Amino acid sequence: MLANIYLNKLDRIWAARCGQLGVLVRYADDFVAMCRTESQAREGLRRIGLVMNRLGLTLHPAKTRLVDLRRGKESFVFLGCTIRKRRSIQRNPRWHFMQRWPSPKATKKLRDRVREITSKRQSGKDVKQIIAELTPVLRGWGNYFRTGNADREFHNMDSFVVTSLRRWQFRRSGQRITKRAPLSGDQLHGMGLPQLMGTVHYPAQATLRRSSVSRVPENGPHGLKGDSMEPGRLC
């Protein structure tokens, strides 16, 4: 809330005096300025720095940078998503569209949580109890990222969760000799384990008639106009 109070002035100044430079998108203390050219991005960075100084704040030096998104040259992370342009293989290989998928940090955080739930300390529980603990975690993560381009990440995460559960099952049986085969992915999903693959829903603007519009809902119609981006975070 404090970030919104402080940076509301940045929003108003940008809208009133810097709108010709590009579009500013902010969430709490994370923001990105999307500009057509490098010179506009540099001028935007200078003006944002002036506003920060007036507010008694500073930009995080390690997290504030200029990014060239043209033809997929570079990428950046914003609100847990890796954002980058990729070629359109199905439409035209010469065209590049803005896409987003879970960042490495967001993926690692979920994997760590799955390892915690399926750890050796949980061996006293039934598999359905483990699935019940995993369900809200997986659904929450999947619902957040499903409007992006996360097919590959969702497939990899499904495989990781099934493997983690099978390892949990093996550790739970310990040294006991058992003829019971490890649970398959289909069996686990049949017992209620959420499956992320197949839940991706592209926004309505990702259509042939509007091929120049970003698939990133947060950036809306500004995605392909931003050749240089400038993500920042307050110290």
Short mmCIF file of C-alpha atoms in Angstrom, two decimals:
data_model
loop_
_atom_site.label_atom_id
_atom_site.label_comp_id
_atom_site.label_asym_id
_atom_site.label_seq_id
_atom_site.Cartn_x
_atom_site.Cartn_y
_atom_site.Cartn_z
CA MET A 1 0.00 0.00 0.00
CA LEU A 2 2.85 2.40 0.81
CA ALA A 3 4.35 1.78 -2.62
CA ASN A 4 1.03 2.65 -4.28
CA ILE A 5 0.73 5.85 -2.24
CA TYR A 6 4.27 6.97 -3.03
CA LEU A 7 4.29 5.98 -6.68
CA ASN A 8 0.85 7.35 -7.48
CA LYS A 9 2.68 10.60 -8.18
CA LEU A 10 4.90 8.81 -10.70
CA ASP A 11 1.78 7.50 -12.47
CA ARG A 12 0.27 10.98 -12.67
CA ILE A 13 3.45 12.69 -13.84
CA TRP A 14 4.06 10.05 -16.50
CA ALA A 15 0.49 10.31 -17.80
CA ALA A 16 0.62 14.11 -17.90
CA ARG A 17 4.16 14.76 -19.18
CA CYS A 18 5.72 11.55 -20.49
CA GLY A 19 2.95 9.83 -22.41
CA GLN A 20 4.71 10.54 -25.71
CA LEU A 21 7.68 8.43 -24.57
CA GLY A 22 5.75 5.21 -24.07
CA VAL A 23 3.46 3.32 -21.73
CA LEU A 24 4.16 2.80 -18.03
CA VAL A 25 2.77 -0.33 -16.37
CA ARG A 26 3.17 -0.57 -12.61
CA TYR A 27 2.18 -3.03 -9.89
CA ALA A 28 3.17 -1.89 -6.38
CA ASP A 29 6.91 -1.14 -6.62
CA ASP A 30 7.50 -3.12 -9.83
CA PHE A 31 7.07 -1.29 -13.11
CA VAL A 32 8.05 -1.36 -16.76
CA ALA A 33 8.11 1.46 -19.31
CA MET A 34 7.47 0.30 -22.88
CA CYS A 35 8.94 2.57 -25.53
CA ARG A 36 9.30 2.50 -29.31
CA THR A 37 12.97 3.51 -29.47
CA GLU A 38 16.08 3.32 -27.34
CA SER A 39 16.30 7.11 -27.10
CA GLN A 40 12.75 7.27 -25.71
CA ALA A 41 13.60 4.56 -23.19
CA ARG A 42 16.70 6.41 -22.02
CA GLU A 43 14.78 9.66 -21.68
CA GLY A 44 12.05 7.82 -19.80
CA LEU A 45 14.63 6.37 -17.44
CA ARG A 46 16.07 9.83 -16.83
CA ARG A 47 12.67 11.32 -16.03
CA ILE A 48 11.72 8.44 -13.76
CA GLY A 49 14.98 8.97 -11.88
CA LEU A 50 14.10 12.65 -11.39
CA VAL A 51 10.68 11.74 -9.98
CA MET A 52 12.26 9.17 -7.65
CA ASN A 53 14.70 11.77 -6.35
CA ARG A 54 11.85 14.17 -5.64
CA LEU A 55 10.11 11.41 -3.67
CA GLY A 56 13.27 10.58 -1.74
CA LEU A 57 13.48 7.15 -3.38
CA THR A 58 16.02 5.42 -5.63
CA LEU A 59 15.80 2.81 -8.36
CA HIS A 60 17.29 -0.58 -7.60
CA PRO A 61 20.58 -0.51 -9.56
CA ALA A 62 20.67 -4.27 -10.20
CA LYS A 63 17.05 -4.50 -11.34
CA THR A 64 16.79 -1.39 -13.48
CA ARG A 65 17.99 -1.82 -17.05
CA LEU A 66 17.20 -1.17 -20.69
CA VAL A 67 16.07 -4.24 -22.63
CA ASP A 68 15.97 -4.56 -26.41
CA LEU A 69 13.05 -6.83 -27.29
CA ARG A 70 13.31 -6.53 -31.07
CA ARG A 71 13.27 -9.94 -32.79
CA GLY A 72 13.70 -11.74 -29.48
CA LYS A 73 17.12 -10.28 -28.71
CA GLU A 74 16.57 -10.00 -24.95
CA SER A 75 14.01 -10.74 -22.26
CA PHE A 76 13.08 -9.56 -18.79
CA VAL A 77 11.14 -10.83 -15.78
CA PHE A 78 8.05 -8.95 -14.59
CA LEU A 79 5.65 -10.18 -11.90
CA GLY A 80 7.06 -13.70 -12.00
CA CYS A 81 6.89 -14.01 -15.80
CA THR A 82 9.68 -14.18 -18.32
CA ILE A 83 8.64 -11.86 -21.17
CA ARG A 84 10.25 -12.19 -24.58
CA LYS A 85 9.41 -12.05 -28.27
CA ARG A 86 9.42 -15.35 -30.14
CA ARG A 87 9.07 -16.23 -33.78
CA SER A 88 5.69 -17.40 -34.99
CA ILE A 89 6.39 -20.79 -36.58
CA GLN A 90 2.75 -21.44 -37.46
CA ARG A 91 1.94 -18.00 -38.87
CA ASN A 92 5.13 -16.57 -40.35
CA PRO A 93 8.70 -17.31 -39.16
CA ARG A 94 9.63 -13.68 -39.86
CA TRP A 95 7.08 -12.39 -37.39
CA HIS A 96 7.80 -12.13 -33.67
CA PHE A 97 5.14 -12.03 -30.98
CA MET A 98 5.40 -11.08 -27.33
CA GLN A 99 5.07 -14.14 -25.11
CA ARG A 100 5.33 -14.89 -21.42
CA TRP A 101 5.91 -17.97 -19.31
CA PRO A 102 6.86 -18.74 -15.67
CA SER A 103 10.27 -17.37 -14.74
CA PRO A 104 13.01 -19.70 -13.48
CA LYS A 105 12.56 -18.26 -9.99
CA ALA A 106 8.80 -18.91 -10.02
CA THR A 107 9.36 -22.45 -11.30
CA LYS A 108 12.00 -23.18 -8.67
CA LYS A 109 9.72 -21.91 -5.91
CA LEU A 110 6.97 -24.33 -6.92
CA ARG A 111 9.39 -27.25 -7.26
CA ASP A 112 10.73 -26.54 -3.77
CA ARG A 113 7.19 -26.53 -2.40
CA VAL A 114 6.41 -29.86 -4.13
CA ARG A 115 9.60 -31.37 -2.67
CA GLU A 116 8.55 -30.18 0.77
CA ILE A 117 5.09 -31.74 0.51
CA THR A 118 6.48 -35.03 -0.83
CA SER A 119 9.47 -35.20 1.53
CA LYS A 120 10.38 -38.13 3.75
CA ARG A 121 8.75 -36.39 6.71
CA GLN A 122 5.39 -36.94 5.00
CA SER A 123 5.79 -40.71 4.77
CA GLY A 124 3.19 -41.28 7.47
CA LYS A 125 0.42 -39.86 5.32
CA ASP A 126 -1.76 -41.49 2.69
CA VAL A 127 -1.27 -40.62 -0.97
CA LYS A 128 -4.67 -38.93 -1.08
CA GLN A 129 -3.61 -36.66 1.79
CA ILE A 130 -0.49 -35.69 -0.15
CA ILE A 131 -2.56 -34.99 -3.25
CA ALA A 132 -4.93 -32.87 -1.15
CA GLU A 133 -1.97 -30.73 -0.03
CA LEU A 134 -0.59 -30.42 -3.55
CA THR A 135 -3.92 -29.50 -5.15
CA PRO A 136 -4.28 -25.84 -4.02
CA VAL A 137 -0.58 -25.19 -4.64
CA LEU A 138 -0.67 -26.51 -8.21
CA ARG A 139 -4.02 -24.93 -9.06
CA GLY A 140 -2.97 -21.53 -7.74
CA TRP A 141 0.30 -21.59 -9.70
CA GLY A 142 -1.44 -22.87 -12.83
CA ASN A 143 -4.25 -20.31 -12.69
CA TYR A 144 -1.74 -17.47 -12.47
CA PHE A 145 0.34 -18.55 -15.47
CA ARG A 146 -2.24 -20.28 -17.66
CA THR A 147 -3.04 -17.16 -19.76
CA GLY A 148 0.52 -17.03 -21.06
CA ASN A 149 2.60 -19.36 -23.20
CA ALA A 150 3.40 -21.94 -20.55
CA ASP A 151 2.72 -25.23 -22.34
CA ARG A 152 6.29 -26.47 -22.07
CA GLU A 153 6.67 -25.37 -18.45
CA PHE A 154 3.32 -26.95 -17.52
CA HIS A 155 4.30 -30.26 -19.15
CA ASN A 156 7.64 -30.29 -17.31
CA MET A 157 5.95 -29.47 -14.01
CA ASP A 158 3.39 -32.26 -14.44
CA SER A 159 6.23 -34.74 -14.98
CA PHE A 160 8.11 -33.40 -11.97
CA VAL A 161 5.09 -33.72 -9.67
CA VAL A 162 4.37 -37.30 -10.76
CA THR A 163 8.03 -38.25 -10.31
CA SER A 164 8.09 -36.63 -6.86
CA LEU A 165 5.01 -38.60 -5.79
CA ARG A 166 6.47 -41.86 -7.03
CA ARG A 167 9.66 -41.16 -5.10
CA TRP A 168 7.55 -40.42 -2.03
CA GLN A 169 5.79 -43.74 -2.53
CA PHE A 170 9.12 -45.57 -2.76
CA ARG A 171 10.48 -43.90 0.39
CA ARG A 172 7.23 -44.64 2.21
CA SER A 173 7.56 -48.36 1.57
CA GLY A 174 11.15 -48.25 2.90
CA GLN A 175 12.90 -51.61 2.96
CA ARG A 176 9.68 -53.60 2.78
CA ILE A 177 9.37 -55.91 -0.17
CA THR A 178 6.28 -55.01 -2.12
CA LYS A 179 4.82 -56.20 -5.39
CA ARG A 180 2.77 -53.05 -5.79
CA ALA A 181 3.81 -51.13 -8.90
CA PRO A 182 4.47 -47.40 -8.62
CA LEU A 183 1.43 -45.26 -9.25
CA SER A 184 1.20 -44.02 -12.82
CA GLY A 185 0.41 -40.48 -13.83
CA ASP A 186 -3.06 -41.51 -14.98
CA GLN A 187 -3.75 -43.17 -11.64
CA LEU A 188 -2.60 -40.12 -9.70
CA HIS A 189 -4.69 -37.77 -11.84
CA GLY A 190 -7.62 -40.12 -11.38
CA MET A 191 -7.19 -39.73 -7.63
CA GLY A 192 -7.54 -35.96 -7.94
CA LEU A 193 -4.02 -34.72 -8.71
CA PRO A 194 -4.39 -31.58 -10.86
CA GLN A 195 -2.86 -31.70 -14.34
CA LEU A 196 -1.48 -28.40 -15.60
CA MET A 197 -0.98 -29.45 -19.21
CA GLY A 198 -4.01 -28.58 -21.29
CA THR A 199 -5.14 -25.69 -19.07
CA VAL A 200 -3.44 -22.87 -21.00
CA HIS A 201 -5.94 -20.34 -22.39
CA TYR A 202 -4.66 -17.68 -24.75
CA PRO A 203 -6.18 -14.21 -24.43
CA ALA A 204 -8.69 -13.13 -27.05
CA GLN A 205 -6.21 -10.73 -28.66
CA ALA A 206 -3.99 -13.61 -29.85
CA THR A 207 -5.85 -13.98 -33.12
CA LEU A 208 -4.90 -13.84 -36.80
CA ARG A 209 -6.85 -10.64 -37.33
CA ARG A 210 -4.84 -8.84 -34.66
CA SER A 211 -1.44 -10.40 -35.14
CA SER A 212 0.43 -7.31 -33.92
CA VAL A 213 -1.16 -7.40 -30.49
CA SER A 214 0.65 -8.87 -27.52
CA ARG A 215 -0.37 -12.18 -25.99
CA VAL A 216 0.59 -10.74 -22.60
CA PRO A 217 -2.64 -9.52 -20.97
CA GLU A 218 -0.81 -7.09 -18.65
CA ASN A 219 0.78 -5.34 -21.65
CA GLY A 220 -2.34 -5.50 -23.78
CA PRO A 221 -2.01 -3.62 -27.08
CA HIS A 222 1.40 -2.21 -26.23
CA GLY A 223 3.44 -5.42 -26.46
CA LEU A 224 4.99 -5.17 -29.89
CA LYS A 225 5.46 -1.40 -29.73
CA GLY A 226 7.96 -1.67 -26.91
CA ASP A 227 11.32 -2.28 -28.56
CA SER A 228 13.08 -1.17 -25.42
CA MET A 229 11.78 -1.88 -21.95
CA GLU A 230 12.83 -0.58 -18.65
CA PRO A 231 11.83 -2.66 -15.62
CA GLY A 232 12.56 -1.15 -12.24
CA ARG A 233 12.13 -1.76 -8.55
CA LEU A 234 12.59 0.50 -5.59
CA CYS A 235 15.32 -0.21 -3.09
#
